[in-house]
């Protein structure tokens, strides 16, 4: 089964997202399945190993923390925009112990989804 569909959860997620964004019809369903299968085969060609989760309960905890931080950041950015307060831009250095590509990818997604930040 892995030869046909190397990342089955990714394929299902892509197909569902495709259908949610484009609307359901028989043609869109076929197109979503074809695109999802092609995407997971392209992803498997990159040679990325599947991540292994050791603490499943940490995922909802991280999700909650990220949502809370995004809410606070939205409020702070809105306050700056509406009041015309002083804007300070700059770079900060954050030492990281994480080296796994999947973990770094998740961290970059979190950073870029927070308003007022940019990942360089």
Coordinates of C-alpha atoms in Angstrom, one line a residue:
X1 CA 0.0 0.0 0.0
X2 CA 2.9 2.4 0.8
X3 CA 4.1 2.1 -2.8
X4 CA 0.8 3.3 -4.1
X5 CA 0.2 5.9 -1.4
X6 CA 3.3 6.7 0.6
X7 CA 1.6 9.3 2.8
X8 CA -2.1 8.3 3.1
X9 CA -3.1 10.9 5.7
X10 CA -1.5 13.7 3.6
X11 CA -3.3 12.5 0.5
X12 CA -6.7 12.4 2.3
X13 CA -6.0 15.8 3.9
X14 CA -5.1 17.3 0.5
X15 CA -8.2 15.9 -1.2
X16 CA -10.5 17.1 1.6
X17 CA -8.9 20.6 1.5
X18 CA -9.3 20.7 -2.3
X19 CA -13.0 19.8 -2.0
X20 CA -13.6 22.3 0.7
X21 CA -12.0 25.1 -1.3
X22 CA -13.4 24.3 -4.7
X23 CA -16.8 22.8 -3.8
X24 CA -18.0 19.3 -4.3
X25 CA -18.8 17.8 -7.7
X26 CA -17.9 14.5 -9.3
X27 CA -15.3 16.2 -11.5
X28 CA -13.7 18.0 -8.5
X29 CA -13.6 14.8 -6.6
X30 CA -11.7 13.0 -9.4
X31 CA -9.4 16.0 -9.7
X32 CA -8.8 16.2 -6.0
X33 CA -7.8 12.5 -5.8
X34 CA -5.5 12.8 -8.8
X35 CA -3.8 15.9 -7.4
X36 CA -3.5 14.4 -4.0
X37 CA -1.9 11.2 -5.3
X38 CA 0.5 13.2 -7.5
X39 CA 1.4 15.5 -4.6
X40 CA 2.2 12.7 -2.2
X41 CA 4.4 11.0 -4.8
X42 CA 6.2 14.3 -5.5
X43 CA 6.6 14.7 -1.7
X44 CA 8.0 11.1 -1.4
X45 CA 10.5 11.9 -4.2
X46 CA 12.0 14.5 -1.8
X47 CA 13.1 11.6 0.4
X48 CA 11.7 13.1 3.6
X49 CA 11.2 10.5 6.3
X50 CA 7.8 10.3 8.0
X51 CA 7.8 12.0 11.4
X52 CA 7.4 9.9 14.5
X53 CA 5.3 11.3 17.3
X54 CA 6.3 10.4 20.8
X55 CA 3.9 12.6 22.7
X56 CA 0.5 12.7 21.0
X57 CA -1.0 14.8 23.8
X58 CA 1.5 17.6 23.1
X59 CA -0.2 18.3 19.8
X60 CA -3.5 19.8 21.2
X61 CA -1.5 21.6 23.9
X62 CA 0.8 23.2 21.2
X63 CA -2.3 24.0 19.2
X64 CA -3.9 25.8 22.1
X65 CA -0.7 27.8 22.9
X66 CA -0.3 28.8 19.3
X67 CA -4.0 30.0 19.0
X68 CA -3.6 32.0 22.3
X69 CA -0.4 33.6 21.0
X70 CA -2.0 34.4 17.7
X71 CA -5.0 36.0 19.5
X72 CA -2.7 38.1 21.7
X73 CA -0.5 39.1 18.7
X74 CA -3.6 40.1 16.7
X75 CA -4.7 42.4 19.6
X76 CA -1.3 43.9 19.9
X77 CA -1.0 44.6 16.2
X78 CA -4.5 46.0 16.0
X79 CA -3.8 48.3 18.9
X80 CA -0.6 49.6 17.2
X81 CA -2.4 50.2 13.9
X82 CA -5.4 51.9 15.5
X83 CA -3.6 54.1 18.0
X84 CA -0.6 54.9 15.8
X85 CA 1.8 53.8 18.5
X86 CA 5.5 53.5 18.1
X87 CA 6.5 50.7 15.8
X88 CA 9.8 49.0 16.4
X89 CA 11.1 46.5 13.9
X90 CA 14.2 44.4 14.2
X91 CA 15.6 40.9 14.4
X92 CA 15.8 38.7 17.4
X93 CA 18.0 35.7 17.8
X94 CA 16.4 32.6 19.3
X95 CA 18.7 29.7 20.0
X96 CA 17.1 26.4 18.9
X97 CA 18.0 22.9 20.0
X98 CA 15.6 21.3 17.5
X99 CA 17.3 20.0 14.3
X100 CA 14.6 17.7 12.8
X101 CA 13.3 19.0 9.5
X102 CA 9.7 18.3 10.4
X103 CA 10.0 20.2 13.7
X104 CA 11.6 23.1 12.0
X105 CA 8.9 23.2 9.3
X106 CA 6.2 23.3 12.0
X107 CA 8.1 26.0 13.9
X108 CA 8.3 28.1 10.7
X109 CA 4.6 27.7 10.1
X110 CA 3.8 28.8 13.6
X111 CA 6.1 31.9 13.3
X112 CA 4.7 33.0 10.0
X113 CA 1.1 32.6 11.1
X114 CA 1.6 35.0 13.9
X115 CA 0.8 38.6 12.9
X116 CA 3.7 41.0 13.1
X117 CA 6.3 38.5 12.4
X118 CA 8.3 37.4 9.4
X119 CA 10.6 34.4 9.0
X120 CA 13.8 35.1 7.2

